[in-house]
Amino acid sequence: QVQLVESGGGLVQAGGSLKLSCVASGSIRVIYSIGWYRQAPGKSRELLAGITRFGDIHYEDSAKDRFTISRDNAKTTIYLQMNDLRPEDTAVYLCGGDIQTSSGVGLNRYWGRGTQVSVSS
């Protein structure tokens, strides 16, 4: 099995920063792509940024300029540095990845449970 566990959320004032982490563990053969998403109350889940196994990075417009995705050398932990946070950034932040397990032949999408980010004005 595969687990994705996020951490680093919290309550911060507008203009502040947070750095989120997502650790992937379990029977992982290859992480083809993995990214950060968020879901605010009453809204759909939205992609913020993603990174492929080859290191290609994509940002959605909502994450450009203020958010930075990165990963560790082992490629099992990804980070999201968030700067200049705004009240509208308040949401549950989740990581999701397309992962091939050690015993599998295809890809499956895995999700973490998320970490709450709350930004006060």
mmCIF file of C-alpha atoms in Angstrom:
data_model
loop_
_atom_site.group_PDB
_atom_site.id
_atom_site.type_symbol
_atom_site.label_atom_id
_atom_site.label_comp_id
_atom_site.label_asym_id
_atom_site.label_seq_id
_atom_site.Cartn_x
_atom_site.Cartn_y
_atom_site.Cartn_z
ATOM 1 C CA GLN A 1 0.000 0.000 0.000
ATOM 2 C CA VAL A 2 0.926 3.631 -0.435
ATOM 3 C CA GLN A 3 0.469 6.439 2.051
ATOM 4 C CA LEU A 4 0.695 10.170 1.490
ATOM 5 C CA VAL A 5 0.869 12.240 4.655
ATOM 6 C CA GLU A 6 0.757 16.017 4.662
ATOM 7 C CA SER A 7 1.935 18.322 7.414
ATOM 8 C CA GLY A 8 2.793 21.951 8.014
ATOM 9 C CA GLY A 9 -0.609 23.584 7.923
ATOM 10 C CA GLY A 10 -1.841 26.009 10.512
ATOM 11 C CA LEU A 11 -3.237 29.430 11.213
ATOM 12 C CA VAL A 12 -1.321 32.387 9.831
ATOM 13 C CA GLN A 13 -2.011 36.085 9.349
ATOM 14 C CA ALA A 14 -2.427 37.565 5.897
ATOM 15 C CA GLY A 15 0.966 38.200 4.346
ATOM 16 C CA GLY A 16 2.546 35.329 6.240
ATOM 17 C CA SER A 17 4.186 32.150 4.979
ATOM 18 C CA LEU A 18 3.862 28.418 5.489
ATOM 19 C CA LYS A 19 5.764 25.440 4.156
ATOM 20 C CA LEU A 20 3.814 22.242 3.656
ATOM 21 C CA SER A 21 5.317 18.777 3.389
ATOM 22 C CA CYS A 22 3.965 15.573 1.872
ATOM 23 C CA VAL A 23 5.731 12.303 2.584
ATOM 24 C CA ALA A 24 5.065 9.329 0.334
ATOM 25 C CA SER A 25 5.746 5.902 1.800
ATOM 26 C CA GLY A 26 4.876 2.259 1.285
ATOM 27 C CA SER A 27 5.381 -0.135 -1.572
ATOM 28 C CA ILE A 28 6.335 2.478 -4.137
ATOM 29 C CA ARG A 29 8.101 1.594 -7.367
ATOM 30 C CA VAL A 30 7.749 4.889 -9.199
ATOM 31 C CA ILE A 31 6.071 8.206 -8.496
ATOM 32 C CA TYR A 32 5.195 9.359 -11.987
ATOM 33 C CA SER A 33 3.775 12.657 -10.885
ATOM 34 C CA ILE A 34 2.742 14.250 -7.643
ATOM 35 C CA GLY A 35 1.256 17.563 -6.792
ATOM 36 C CA TRP A 36 -0.467 19.878 -4.385
ATOM 37 C CA TYR A 37 -4.189 20.537 -4.436
ATOM 38 C CA ARG A 38 -6.531 22.470 -2.210
ATOM 39 C CA GLN A 39 -10.203 22.368 -1.414
ATOM 40 C CA ALA A 40 -12.056 25.194 0.244
ATOM 41 C CA PRO A 41 -15.491 24.695 1.846
ATOM 42 C CA GLY A 42 -18.179 24.473 -0.811
ATOM 43 C CA LYS A 43 -15.662 24.506 -3.644
ATOM 44 C CA SER A 44 -14.156 21.904 -5.940
ATOM 45 C CA ARG A 45 -10.680 20.546 -5.423
ATOM 46 C CA GLU A 46 -8.170 22.518 -7.476
ATOM 47 C CA LEU A 47 -4.671 21.723 -8.621
ATOM 48 C CA LEU A 48 -2.018 24.190 -7.517
ATOM 49 C CA ALA A 49 1.266 22.731 -8.705
ATOM 50 C CA GLY A 50 2.720 19.422 -9.782
ATOM 51 C CA ILE A 51 6.072 17.809 -10.446
ATOM 52 C CA THR A 52 6.857 14.804 -12.638
ATOM 53 C CA ARG A 53 9.356 12.030 -12.052
ATOM 54 C CA PHE A 54 11.695 13.870 -14.414
ATOM 55 C CA GLY A 55 11.452 17.088 -12.456
ATOM 56 C CA ASP A 56 9.171 19.012 -14.777
ATOM 57 C CA ILE A 57 7.116 21.486 -12.785
ATOM 58 C CA HIS A 58 3.741 22.964 -13.574
ATOM 59 C CA TYR A 59 1.913 25.758 -11.763
ATOM 60 C CA GLU A 60 -1.694 26.749 -12.081
ATOM 61 C CA ASP A 61 -2.373 30.476 -12.289
ATOM 62 C CA SER A 62 -3.600 30.555 -8.689
ATOM 63 C CA ALA A 63 -0.201 29.356 -7.453
ATOM 64 C CA LYS A 64 2.158 31.284 -9.694
ATOM 65 C CA ASP A 65 4.384 33.937 -8.088
ATOM 66 C CA ARG A 66 3.489 33.098 -4.469
ATOM 67 C CA PHE A 67 3.833 29.288 -4.204
ATOM 68 C CA THR A 68 6.861 27.094 -4.908
ATOM 69 C CA ILE A 69 6.821 23.315 -5.216
ATOM 70 C CA SER A 70 9.962 21.295 -4.576
ATOM 71 C CA ARG A 71 11.010 17.797 -3.603
ATOM 72 C CA ASP A 72 13.821 16.059 -1.771
ATOM 73 C CA ASN A 73 16.594 14.096 -3.468
ATOM 74 C CA ALA A 74 14.946 10.791 -2.666
ATOM 75 C CA LYS A 75 11.848 12.029 -4.499
ATOM 76 C CA THR A 76 9.566 10.789 -1.748
ATOM 77 C CA THR A 77 8.827 14.108 -0.080
ATOM 78 C CA ILE A 78 7.421 17.165 -1.768
ATOM 79 C CA TYR A 79 7.049 20.615 -0.351
ATOM 80 C CA LEU A 80 4.932 23.648 -1.009
ATOM 81 C CA GLN A 81 6.363 26.961 0.085
ATOM 82 C CA MET A 82 3.537 29.475 0.315
ATOM 83 C CA ASN A 83 4.290 33.176 0.667
ATOM 84 C CA ASP A 84 2.131 36.273 0.962
ATOM 85 C CA LEU A 85 -0.840 34.212 2.069
ATOM 86 C CA ARG A 86 -4.319 35.675 1.707
ATOM 87 C CA PRO A 87 -7.626 34.864 3.413
ATOM 88 C CA GLU A 88 -8.843 33.324 0.140
ATOM 89 C CA ASP A 89 -6.031 30.757 0.428
ATOM 90 C CA THR A 90 -7.866 29.202 3.384
ATOM 91 C CA ALA A 91 -8.515 25.569 2.499
ATOM 92 C CA VAL A 92 -7.523 21.979 3.126
ATOM 93 C CA TYR A 93 -4.292 21.340 1.214
ATOM 94 C CA LEU A 94 -3.751 17.840 -0.093
ATOM 95 C CA CYS A 95 -1.133 16.033 -2.086
ATOM 96 C CA GLY A 96 -2.066 13.573 -4.773
ATOM 97 C CA GLY A 97 0.158 11.335 -6.826
ATOM 98 C CA ASP A 98 0.069 8.927 -9.742
ATOM 99 C CA ILE A 99 2.087 6.055 -8.371
ATOM 100 C CA GLN A 100 3.068 2.576 -9.460
ATOM 101 C CA THR A 101 3.434 0.163 -6.592
ATOM 102 C CA SER A 102 6.077 -2.519 -6.275
ATOM 103 C CA SER A 103 3.528 -5.203 -7.054
ATOM 104 C CA GLY A 104 1.491 -3.369 -9.640
ATOM 105 C CA VAL A 105 1.761 -2.902 -13.369
ATOM 106 C CA GLY A 106 -0.267 0.265 -13.777
ATOM 107 C CA LEU A 107 -0.717 3.612 -12.133
ATOM 108 C CA ASN A 108 -3.097 4.454 -9.367
ATOM 109 C CA ARG A 109 -3.977 7.836 -7.940
ATOM 110 C CA TYR A 110 -3.324 8.191 -4.249
ATOM 111 C CA TRP A 111 -4.393 11.021 -1.965
ATOM 112 C CA GLY A 112 -3.351 12.216 1.419
ATOM 113 C CA ARG A 113 -5.891 13.327 4.011
ATOM 114 C CA GLY A 114 -4.821 16.928 3.844
ATOM 115 C CA THR A 115 -3.645 19.641 6.173
ATOM 116 C CA GLN A 116 -5.714 22.694 7.080
ATOM 117 C CA VAL A 117 -4.403 26.138 6.184
ATOM 118 C CA SER A 118 -6.281 29.091 7.627
ATOM 119 C CA VAL A 119 -5.348 32.686 6.831
ATOM 120 C CA SER A 120 -6.758 35.481 8.943
ATOM 121 C CA SER A 121 -7.169 39.034 7.703
#
